[in-house]
mmCIF file of C-alpha atoms and ligand atoms in Angstrom:
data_model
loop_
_atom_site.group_PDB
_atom_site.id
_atom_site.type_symbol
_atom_site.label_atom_id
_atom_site.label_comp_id
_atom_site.label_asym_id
_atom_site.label_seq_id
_atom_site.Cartn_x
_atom_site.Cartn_y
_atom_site.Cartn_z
ATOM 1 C CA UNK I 26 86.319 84.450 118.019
ATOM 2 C CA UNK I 27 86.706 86.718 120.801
ATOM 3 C CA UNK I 28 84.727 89.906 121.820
ATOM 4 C CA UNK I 29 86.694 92.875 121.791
ATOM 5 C CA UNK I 30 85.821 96.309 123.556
ATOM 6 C CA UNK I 31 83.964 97.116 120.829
ATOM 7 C CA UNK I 32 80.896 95.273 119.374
ATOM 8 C CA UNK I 33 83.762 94.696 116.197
ATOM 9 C CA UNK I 34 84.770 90.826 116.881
ATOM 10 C CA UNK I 35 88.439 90.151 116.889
ATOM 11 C CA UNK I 36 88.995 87.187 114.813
ATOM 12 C CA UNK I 37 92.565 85.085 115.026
ATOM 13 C CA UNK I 38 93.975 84.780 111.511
ATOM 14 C CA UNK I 39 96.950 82.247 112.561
ATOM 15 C CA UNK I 40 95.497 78.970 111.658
ATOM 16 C CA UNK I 41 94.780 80.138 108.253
ATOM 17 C CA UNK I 42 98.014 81.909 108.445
ATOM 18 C CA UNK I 43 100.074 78.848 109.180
ATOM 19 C CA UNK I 44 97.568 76.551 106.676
ATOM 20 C CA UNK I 45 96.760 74.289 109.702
ATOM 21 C CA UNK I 46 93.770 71.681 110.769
ATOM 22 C CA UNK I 47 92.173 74.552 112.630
ATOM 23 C CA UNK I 48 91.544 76.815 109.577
ATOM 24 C CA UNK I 49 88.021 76.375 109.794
ATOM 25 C CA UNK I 50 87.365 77.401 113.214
ATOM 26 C CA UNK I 51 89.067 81.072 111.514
ATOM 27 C CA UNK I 52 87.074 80.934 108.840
ATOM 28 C CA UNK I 53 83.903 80.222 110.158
ATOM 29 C CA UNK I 54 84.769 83.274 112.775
ATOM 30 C CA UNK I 55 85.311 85.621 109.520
ATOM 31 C CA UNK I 56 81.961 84.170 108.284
ATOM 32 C CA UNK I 57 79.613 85.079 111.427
ATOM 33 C CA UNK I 58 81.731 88.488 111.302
ATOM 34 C CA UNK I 59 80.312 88.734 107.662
ATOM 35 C CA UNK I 60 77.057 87.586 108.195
ATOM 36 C CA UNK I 61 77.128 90.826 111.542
ATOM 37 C CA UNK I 62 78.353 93.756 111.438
ATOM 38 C CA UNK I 63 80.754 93.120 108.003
ATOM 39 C CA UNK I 64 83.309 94.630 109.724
ATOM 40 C CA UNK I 65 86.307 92.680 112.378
ATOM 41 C CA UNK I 66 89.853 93.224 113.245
ATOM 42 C CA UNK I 67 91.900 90.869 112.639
ATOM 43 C CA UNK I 68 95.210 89.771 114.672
ATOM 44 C CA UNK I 69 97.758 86.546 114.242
ATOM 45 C CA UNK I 70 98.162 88.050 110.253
ATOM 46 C CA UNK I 71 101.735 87.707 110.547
ATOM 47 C CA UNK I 72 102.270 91.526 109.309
ATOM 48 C CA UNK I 73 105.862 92.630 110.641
ATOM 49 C CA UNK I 74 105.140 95.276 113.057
ATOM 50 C CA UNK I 75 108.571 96.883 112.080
ATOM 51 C CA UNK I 76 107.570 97.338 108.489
ATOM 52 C CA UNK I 77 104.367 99.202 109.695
ATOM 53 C CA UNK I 78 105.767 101.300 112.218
ATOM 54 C CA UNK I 79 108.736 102.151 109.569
ATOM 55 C CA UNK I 80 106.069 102.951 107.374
ATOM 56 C CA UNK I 81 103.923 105.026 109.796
ATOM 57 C CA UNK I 82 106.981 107.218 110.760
ATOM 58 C CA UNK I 83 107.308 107.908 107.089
ATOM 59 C CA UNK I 84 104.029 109.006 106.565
ATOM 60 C CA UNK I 85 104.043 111.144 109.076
ATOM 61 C CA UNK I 86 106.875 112.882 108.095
ATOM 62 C CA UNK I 87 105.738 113.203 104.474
ATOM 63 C CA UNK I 88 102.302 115.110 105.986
ATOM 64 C CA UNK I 89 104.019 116.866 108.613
ATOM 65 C CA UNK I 90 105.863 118.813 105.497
ATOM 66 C CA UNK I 91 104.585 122.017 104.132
ATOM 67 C CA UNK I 92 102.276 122.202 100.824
ATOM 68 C CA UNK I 93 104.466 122.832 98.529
ATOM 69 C CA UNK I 94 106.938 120.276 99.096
ATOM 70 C CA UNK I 95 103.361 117.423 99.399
ATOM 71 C CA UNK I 96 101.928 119.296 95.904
ATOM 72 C CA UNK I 97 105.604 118.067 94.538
ATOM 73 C CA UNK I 98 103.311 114.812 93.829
ATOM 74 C CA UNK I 99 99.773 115.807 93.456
ATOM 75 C CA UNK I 100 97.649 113.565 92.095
ATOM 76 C CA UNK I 101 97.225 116.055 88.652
ATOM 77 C CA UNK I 102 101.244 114.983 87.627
ATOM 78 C CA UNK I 103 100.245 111.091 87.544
ATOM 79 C CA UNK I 104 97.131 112.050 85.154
ATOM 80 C CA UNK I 105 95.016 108.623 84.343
ATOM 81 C CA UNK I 106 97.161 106.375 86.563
ATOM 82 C CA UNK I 107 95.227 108.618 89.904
ATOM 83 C CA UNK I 108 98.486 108.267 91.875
ATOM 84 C CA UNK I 109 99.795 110.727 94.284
ATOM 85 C CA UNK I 110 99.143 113.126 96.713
ATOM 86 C CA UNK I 111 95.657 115.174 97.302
ATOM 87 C CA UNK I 112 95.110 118.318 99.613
ATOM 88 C CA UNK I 113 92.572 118.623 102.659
ATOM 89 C CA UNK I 114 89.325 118.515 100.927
ATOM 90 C CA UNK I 115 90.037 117.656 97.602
ATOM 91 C CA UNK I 116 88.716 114.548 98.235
ATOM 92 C CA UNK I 117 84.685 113.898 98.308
ATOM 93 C CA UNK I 118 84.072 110.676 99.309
ATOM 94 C CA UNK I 119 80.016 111.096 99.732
ATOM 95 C CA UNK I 120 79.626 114.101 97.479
ATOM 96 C CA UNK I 121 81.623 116.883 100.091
ATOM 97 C CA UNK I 122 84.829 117.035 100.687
ATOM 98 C CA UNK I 123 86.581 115.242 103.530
ATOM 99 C CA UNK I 124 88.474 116.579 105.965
ATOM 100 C CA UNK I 125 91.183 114.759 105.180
ATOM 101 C CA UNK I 126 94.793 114.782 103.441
ATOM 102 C CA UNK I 127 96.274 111.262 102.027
ATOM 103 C CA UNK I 128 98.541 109.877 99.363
ATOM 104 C CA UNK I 129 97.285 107.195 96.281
ATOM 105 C CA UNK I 130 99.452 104.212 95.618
ATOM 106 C CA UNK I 131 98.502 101.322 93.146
ATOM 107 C CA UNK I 132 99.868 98.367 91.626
ATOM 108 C CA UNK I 133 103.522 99.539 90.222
ATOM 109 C CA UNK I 134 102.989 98.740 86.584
ATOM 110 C CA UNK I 135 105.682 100.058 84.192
ATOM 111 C CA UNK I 136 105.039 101.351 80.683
ATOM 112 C CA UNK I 137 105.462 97.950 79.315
ATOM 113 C CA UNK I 138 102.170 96.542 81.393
ATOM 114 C CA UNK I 139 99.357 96.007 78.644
ATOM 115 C CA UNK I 140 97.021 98.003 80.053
ATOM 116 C CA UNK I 141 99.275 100.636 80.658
ATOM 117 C CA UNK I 142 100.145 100.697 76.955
ATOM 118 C CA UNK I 143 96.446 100.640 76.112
ATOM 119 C CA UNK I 144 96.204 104.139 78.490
ATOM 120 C CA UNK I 145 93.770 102.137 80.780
ATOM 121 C CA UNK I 146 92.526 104.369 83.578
ATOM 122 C CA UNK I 147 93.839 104.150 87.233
ATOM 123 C CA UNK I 148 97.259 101.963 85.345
ATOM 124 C CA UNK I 149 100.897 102.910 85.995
ATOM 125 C CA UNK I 150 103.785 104.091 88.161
ATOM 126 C CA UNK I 151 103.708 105.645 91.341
ATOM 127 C CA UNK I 152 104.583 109.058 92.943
ATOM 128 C CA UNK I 153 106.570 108.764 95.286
ATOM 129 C CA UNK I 154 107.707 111.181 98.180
ATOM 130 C CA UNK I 155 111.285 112.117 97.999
ATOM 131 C CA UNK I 156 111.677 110.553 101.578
ATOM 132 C CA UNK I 157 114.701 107.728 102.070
ATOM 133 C CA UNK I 158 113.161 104.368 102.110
ATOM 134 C CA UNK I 159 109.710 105.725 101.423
ATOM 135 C CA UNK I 160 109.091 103.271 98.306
ATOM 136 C CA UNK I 161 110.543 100.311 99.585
ATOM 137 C CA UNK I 162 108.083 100.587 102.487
ATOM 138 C CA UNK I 163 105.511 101.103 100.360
ATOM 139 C CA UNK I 164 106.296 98.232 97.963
ATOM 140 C CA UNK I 165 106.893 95.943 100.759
ATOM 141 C CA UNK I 166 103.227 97.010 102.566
ATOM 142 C CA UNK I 167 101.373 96.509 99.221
ATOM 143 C CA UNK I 168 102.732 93.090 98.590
ATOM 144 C CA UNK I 169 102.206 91.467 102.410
ATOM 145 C CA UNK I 170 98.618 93.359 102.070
ATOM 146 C CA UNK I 171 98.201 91.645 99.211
ATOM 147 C CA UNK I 172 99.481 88.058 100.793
ATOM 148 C CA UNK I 173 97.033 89.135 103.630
ATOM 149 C CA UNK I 174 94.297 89.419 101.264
ATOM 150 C CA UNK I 175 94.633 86.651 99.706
ATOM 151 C CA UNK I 176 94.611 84.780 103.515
ATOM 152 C CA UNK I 177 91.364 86.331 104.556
ATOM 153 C CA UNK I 178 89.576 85.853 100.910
ATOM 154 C CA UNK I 179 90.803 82.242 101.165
ATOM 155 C CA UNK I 180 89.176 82.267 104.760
ATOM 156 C CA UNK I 181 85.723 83.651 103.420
ATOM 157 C CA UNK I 182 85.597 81.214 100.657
ATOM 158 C CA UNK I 183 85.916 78.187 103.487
ATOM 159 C CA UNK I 184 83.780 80.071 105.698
ATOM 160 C CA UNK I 185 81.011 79.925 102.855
ATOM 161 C CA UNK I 186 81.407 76.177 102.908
ATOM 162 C CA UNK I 187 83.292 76.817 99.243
ATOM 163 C CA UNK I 188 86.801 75.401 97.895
ATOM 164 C CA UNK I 189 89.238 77.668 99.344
ATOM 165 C CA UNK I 190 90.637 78.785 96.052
ATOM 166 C CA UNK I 191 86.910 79.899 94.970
ATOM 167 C CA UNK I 192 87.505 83.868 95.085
ATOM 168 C CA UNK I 193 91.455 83.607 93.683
ATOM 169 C CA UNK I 194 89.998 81.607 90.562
ATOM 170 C CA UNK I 195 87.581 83.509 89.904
ATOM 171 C CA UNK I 196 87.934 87.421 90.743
ATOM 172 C CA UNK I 197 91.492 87.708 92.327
ATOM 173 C CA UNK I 198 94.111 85.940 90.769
ATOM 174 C CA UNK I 199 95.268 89.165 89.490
ATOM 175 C CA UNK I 200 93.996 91.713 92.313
ATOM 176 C CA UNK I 201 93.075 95.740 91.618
ATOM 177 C CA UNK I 202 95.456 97.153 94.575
ATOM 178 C CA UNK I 203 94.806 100.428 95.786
ATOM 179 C CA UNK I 204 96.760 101.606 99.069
ATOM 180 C CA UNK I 205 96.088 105.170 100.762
ATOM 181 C CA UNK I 206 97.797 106.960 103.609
ATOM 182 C CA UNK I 207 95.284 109.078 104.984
ATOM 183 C CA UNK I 208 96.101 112.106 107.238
ATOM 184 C CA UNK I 209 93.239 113.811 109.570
ATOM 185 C CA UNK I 210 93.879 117.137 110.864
ATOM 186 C CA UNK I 211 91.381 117.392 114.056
ATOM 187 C CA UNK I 212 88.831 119.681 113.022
ATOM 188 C CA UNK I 213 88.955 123.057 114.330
ATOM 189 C CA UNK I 214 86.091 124.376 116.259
ATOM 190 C CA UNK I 215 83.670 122.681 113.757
ATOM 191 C CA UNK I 216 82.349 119.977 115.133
ATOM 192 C CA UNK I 217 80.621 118.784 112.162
ATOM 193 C CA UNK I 218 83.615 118.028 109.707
ATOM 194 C CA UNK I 219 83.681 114.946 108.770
ATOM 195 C CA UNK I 220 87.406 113.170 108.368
ATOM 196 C CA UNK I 221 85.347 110.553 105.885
ATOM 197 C CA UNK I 222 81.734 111.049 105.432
ATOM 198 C CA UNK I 223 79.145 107.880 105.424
ATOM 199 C CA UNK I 224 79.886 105.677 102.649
ATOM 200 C CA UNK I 225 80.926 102.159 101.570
ATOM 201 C CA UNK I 226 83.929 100.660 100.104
ATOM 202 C CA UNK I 227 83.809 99.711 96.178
ATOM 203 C CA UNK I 228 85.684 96.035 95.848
ATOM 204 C CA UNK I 229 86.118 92.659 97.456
ATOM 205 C CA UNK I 230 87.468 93.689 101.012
ATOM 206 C CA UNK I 231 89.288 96.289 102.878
ATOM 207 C CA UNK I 232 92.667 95.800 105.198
ATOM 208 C CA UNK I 233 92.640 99.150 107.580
ATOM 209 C CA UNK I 234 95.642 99.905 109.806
ATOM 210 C CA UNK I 235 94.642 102.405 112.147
ATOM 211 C CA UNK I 236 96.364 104.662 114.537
ATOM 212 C CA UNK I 237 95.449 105.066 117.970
ATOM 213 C CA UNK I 238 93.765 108.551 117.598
ATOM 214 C CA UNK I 239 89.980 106.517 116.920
ATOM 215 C CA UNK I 240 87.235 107.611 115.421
ATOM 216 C CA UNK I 241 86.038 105.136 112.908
ATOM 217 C CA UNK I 242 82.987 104.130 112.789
ATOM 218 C CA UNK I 243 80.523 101.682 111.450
ATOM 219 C CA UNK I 244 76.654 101.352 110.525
ATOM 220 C CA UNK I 245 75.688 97.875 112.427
ATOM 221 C CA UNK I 246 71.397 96.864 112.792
ATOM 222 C CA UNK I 247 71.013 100.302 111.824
ATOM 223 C CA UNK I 248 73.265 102.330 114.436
ATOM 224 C CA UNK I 249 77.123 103.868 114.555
ATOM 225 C CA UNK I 250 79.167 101.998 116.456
ATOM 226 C CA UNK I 251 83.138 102.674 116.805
ATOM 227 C CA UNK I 252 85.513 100.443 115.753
ATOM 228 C CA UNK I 253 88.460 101.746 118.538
ATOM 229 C CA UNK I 254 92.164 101.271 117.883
ATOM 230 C CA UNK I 255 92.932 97.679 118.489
ATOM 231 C CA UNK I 256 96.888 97.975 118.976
ATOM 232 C CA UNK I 257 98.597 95.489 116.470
ATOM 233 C CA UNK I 258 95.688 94.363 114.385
ATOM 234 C CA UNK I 259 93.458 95.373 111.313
ATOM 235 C CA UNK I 260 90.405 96.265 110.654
ATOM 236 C CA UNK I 261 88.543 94.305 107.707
ATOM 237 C CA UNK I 262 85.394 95.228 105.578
ATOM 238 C CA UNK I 263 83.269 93.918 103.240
ATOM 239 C CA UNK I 264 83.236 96.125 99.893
ATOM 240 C CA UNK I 265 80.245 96.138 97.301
ATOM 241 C CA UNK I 266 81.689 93.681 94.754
ATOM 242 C CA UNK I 267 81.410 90.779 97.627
ATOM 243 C CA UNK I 268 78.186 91.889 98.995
ATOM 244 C CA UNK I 269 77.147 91.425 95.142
ATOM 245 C CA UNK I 270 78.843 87.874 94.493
ATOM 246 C CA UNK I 271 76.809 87.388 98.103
ATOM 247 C CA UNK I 272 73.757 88.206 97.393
ATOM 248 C CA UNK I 273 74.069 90.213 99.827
ATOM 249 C CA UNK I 274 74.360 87.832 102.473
ATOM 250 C CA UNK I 275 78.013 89.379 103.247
ATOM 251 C CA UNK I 276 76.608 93.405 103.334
ATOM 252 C CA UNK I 277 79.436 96.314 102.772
ATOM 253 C CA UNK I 278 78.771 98.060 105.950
ATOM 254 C CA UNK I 279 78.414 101.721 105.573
ATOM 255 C CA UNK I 280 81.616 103.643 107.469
ATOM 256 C CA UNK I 281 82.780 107.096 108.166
ATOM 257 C CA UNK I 282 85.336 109.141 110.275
ATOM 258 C CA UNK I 283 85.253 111.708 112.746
ATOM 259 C CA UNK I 284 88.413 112.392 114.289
ATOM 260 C CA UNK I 285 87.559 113.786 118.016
ATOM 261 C CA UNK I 286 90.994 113.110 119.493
ATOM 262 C CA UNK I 287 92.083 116.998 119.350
ATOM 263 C CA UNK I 288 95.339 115.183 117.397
ATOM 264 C CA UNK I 289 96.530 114.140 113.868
ATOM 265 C CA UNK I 290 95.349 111.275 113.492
ATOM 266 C CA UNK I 291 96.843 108.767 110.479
ATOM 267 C CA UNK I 292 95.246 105.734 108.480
ATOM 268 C CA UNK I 293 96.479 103.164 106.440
ATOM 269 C CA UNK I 294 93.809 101.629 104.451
ATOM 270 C CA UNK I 295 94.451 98.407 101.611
ATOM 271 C CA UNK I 296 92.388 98.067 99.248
ATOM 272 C CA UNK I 297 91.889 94.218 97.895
ATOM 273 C CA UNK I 298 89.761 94.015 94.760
ATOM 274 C CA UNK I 299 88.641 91.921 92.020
ATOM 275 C CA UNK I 300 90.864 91.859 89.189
ATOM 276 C CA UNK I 301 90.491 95.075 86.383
ATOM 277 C CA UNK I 302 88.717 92.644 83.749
ATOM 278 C CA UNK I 303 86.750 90.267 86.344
ATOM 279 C CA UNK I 304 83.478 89.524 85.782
ATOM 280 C CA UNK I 305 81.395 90.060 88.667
ATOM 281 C CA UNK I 306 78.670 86.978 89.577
ATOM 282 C CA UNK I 307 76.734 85.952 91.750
ATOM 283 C CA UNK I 308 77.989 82.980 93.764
ATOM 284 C CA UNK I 309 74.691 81.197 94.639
ATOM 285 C CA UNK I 310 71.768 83.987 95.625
ATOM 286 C CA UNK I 311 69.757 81.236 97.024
ATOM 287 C CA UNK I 312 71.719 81.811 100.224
ATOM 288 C CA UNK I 313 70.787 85.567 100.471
ATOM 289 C CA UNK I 314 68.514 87.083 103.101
ATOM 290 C CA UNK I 315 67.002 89.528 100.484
ATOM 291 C CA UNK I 316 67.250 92.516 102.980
ATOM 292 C CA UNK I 317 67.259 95.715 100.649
ATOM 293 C CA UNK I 318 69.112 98.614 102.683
ATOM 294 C CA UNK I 319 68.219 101.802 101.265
ATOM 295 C CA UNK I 320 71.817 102.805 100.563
ATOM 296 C CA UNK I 321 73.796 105.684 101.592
ATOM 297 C CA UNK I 322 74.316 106.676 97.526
ATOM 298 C CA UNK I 323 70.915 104.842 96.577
ATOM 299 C CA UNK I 324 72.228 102.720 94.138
ATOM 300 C CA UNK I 325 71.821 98.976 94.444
ATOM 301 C CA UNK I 326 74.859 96.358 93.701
ATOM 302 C CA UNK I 327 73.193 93.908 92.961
ATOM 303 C CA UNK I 328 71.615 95.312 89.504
ATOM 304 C CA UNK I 329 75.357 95.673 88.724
ATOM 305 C CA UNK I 330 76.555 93.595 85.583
ATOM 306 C CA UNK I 331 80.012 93.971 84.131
ATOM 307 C CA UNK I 332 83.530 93.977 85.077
ATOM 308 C CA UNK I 333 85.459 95.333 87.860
ATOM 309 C CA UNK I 334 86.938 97.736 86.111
ATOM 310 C CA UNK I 335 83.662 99.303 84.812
ATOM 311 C CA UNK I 336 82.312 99.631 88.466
ATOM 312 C CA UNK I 337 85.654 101.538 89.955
ATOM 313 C CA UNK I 338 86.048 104.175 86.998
ATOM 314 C CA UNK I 339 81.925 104.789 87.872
ATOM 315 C CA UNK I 340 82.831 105.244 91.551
ATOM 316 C CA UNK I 341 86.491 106.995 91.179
ATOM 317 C CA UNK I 342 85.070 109.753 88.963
ATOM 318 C CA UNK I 343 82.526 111.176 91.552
ATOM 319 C CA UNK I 344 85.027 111.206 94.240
ATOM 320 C CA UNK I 345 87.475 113.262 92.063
ATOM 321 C CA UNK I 346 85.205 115.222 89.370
ATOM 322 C CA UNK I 347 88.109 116.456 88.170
ATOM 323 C CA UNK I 348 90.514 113.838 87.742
ATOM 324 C CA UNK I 349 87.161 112.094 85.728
ATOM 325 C CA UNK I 350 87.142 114.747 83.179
ATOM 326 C CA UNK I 351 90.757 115.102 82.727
ATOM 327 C CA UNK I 352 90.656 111.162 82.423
ATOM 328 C CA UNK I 353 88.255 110.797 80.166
ATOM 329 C CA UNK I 354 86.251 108.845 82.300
ATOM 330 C CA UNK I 355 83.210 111.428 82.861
HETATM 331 O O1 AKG E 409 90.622 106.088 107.567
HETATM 332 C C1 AKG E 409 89.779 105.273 107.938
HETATM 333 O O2 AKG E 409 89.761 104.822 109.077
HETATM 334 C C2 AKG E 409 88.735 104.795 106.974
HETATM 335 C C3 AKG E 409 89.005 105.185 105.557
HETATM 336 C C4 AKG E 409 87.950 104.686 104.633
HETATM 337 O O3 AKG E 409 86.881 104.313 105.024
HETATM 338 C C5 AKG E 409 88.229 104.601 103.184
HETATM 339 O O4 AKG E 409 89.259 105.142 102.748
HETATM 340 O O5 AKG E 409 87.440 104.000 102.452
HETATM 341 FE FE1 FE2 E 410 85.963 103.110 103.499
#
């Protein structure tokens, strides 16, 4: 593990990339990142860099359009499935809205998925732009995320001195996807407008491709730090579900955004979660710390019992009050 220019270690991802002898010096990087701050980039992930800066041009173009043509796939038209687009501040990540514009993508389940039949929350197709090669980039980015994902969870579980299959046996062999494309304006003359205010990320772990605008940043030993553009890498976090299967020991790190570059600036976040109908356990609390943050919505994880699903529809439904009601979910 190397220092970066930020206090965010950079760890390499190759050996674990490549399966070779010198996985464990990765993984045991990823597991004093986890043990820190709960946030690192990551480089050596073997992501084409074609595919993302095809898929950054796109985005671009899709927010650089006017409102009517984005509203042509607002999140309303995809109902339950909470796909599509959402307008600057229709989005309240910690209870006001963000200064911020993005696009939802999930999974791409048809009709005849199960739980798509059964009119499961957050199932089904996506809305798509009406951009050329928009949903082929998409597609492609969700499923070497998802490969990526699977790299870095197999990482932790060495890192934890665990068999490296631990987390896809038992909460990912069937991941809950979510991908984003996040757009923020910079905020005009208000200095105070949060892109993404202070908050923590619900699932196992989060895969962040960030521009080069900055302005991320992240709660470490009780102070913000940035987490500056890295050109080429990612940034990983720890979400809630793994600082519960922890005990804590891994912490999701509270995070927000404040984009001070006087430009656009554009985000790509992954989301890699426990499967919809996972039960969520505690891997072996003996090796916790016991630290008890006060956290930035007060709740506590680790009281948490039930299944993946059950957490996300709790968290999705404050973010979007009205999606909730019109989902039946609040
Ligand atoms: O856009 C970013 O850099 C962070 C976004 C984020 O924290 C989130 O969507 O959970
Ligand atoms: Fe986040």
């Amino acid at each position: 593990m190397t220092e970066g220019i930020s206090a965010v270690p950079i760890v390499d991802l190759d050996p674990l990339v490549r399966g070779g002898p010198d996985k464990l010096i990765a993984a045991r990087a990823i597991d004093q990142a986890c043990r820190g701050s709960g946030f690192f980039y990551v480089v050596g992930h073997g992501v084409d860099e074609a595919l993302a800066a095809r898929l950054d041009a796109l985005c671009r173009s899709f927010f650089a359009q006017d409102l009517d043509r984005k509203m042509e796939i607002r999140m309303e038209k995809a109902g339950r499935a909470w796909r599509g687009y959402f307008p600057v501040g229709g989005e309240l990540t910690s209870g006001k809205p963000d200064l911020k514009e993005g696009i939802y993508f999930g999974a791409e389940h048809g009709g005849d998925h199960p739980r798509v039949r059964a009119r499961v929350p957050l199932h089904g197709t996506n809305l798509f732009p009406d951009l050329p090669g928009f949903r082929e980039a998409v597609l492609a980015w969700m499923a070497e995320m998802t490969r990526l994902g699977h790299v870095i969870l197999e990482g932790m579980a060495l890192g934890l001195g665990l068999p490296a299959s631990y987390f896809a046996d038992r909460v990912a062999a069937d991941p809950t996807i979510l991908f984003r494309a996040f757009h923020y304006p910079p905020p005009e003359g208000d200095a105070e407008s949060w892109g993404v205010g202070e908050h923590t990320d619900y699932g196992l772990l989060t895969i962040l491709r960030q521009d080069d605008a900055g302005g991320l940043q992240v709660k470490s030993g009780g102070r913000w730090i940035e987490a500056p553009p890295v050109p080429g890498s990612f940034v990983c976090n720890i979400g809630d579900m793994l600082d519960r299967m922890t005990g804590g020991l891994y912490r999701s790190t509270p995070h927000r955004v404040h984009n001070r570059s006087g430009r656009n600036r554009l985000s790509l976040p992954f989301f890699f979660d426990p499967g919809w109908d996972a039960e969520i356990q505690a891997i072996d609390t003996s090796r916790a710390d016991g630290r008890a943050d006060e956290r930035w919505d007060r709740q506590n994880v680790h009281e948490f019992r039930g299944t993946y699903g059950q957490w996300l529809l709790g968290k999705v439904a404050k973010v979007f009050p009205d999606l909730g009601h019109a989902a039946g979910v609040t």
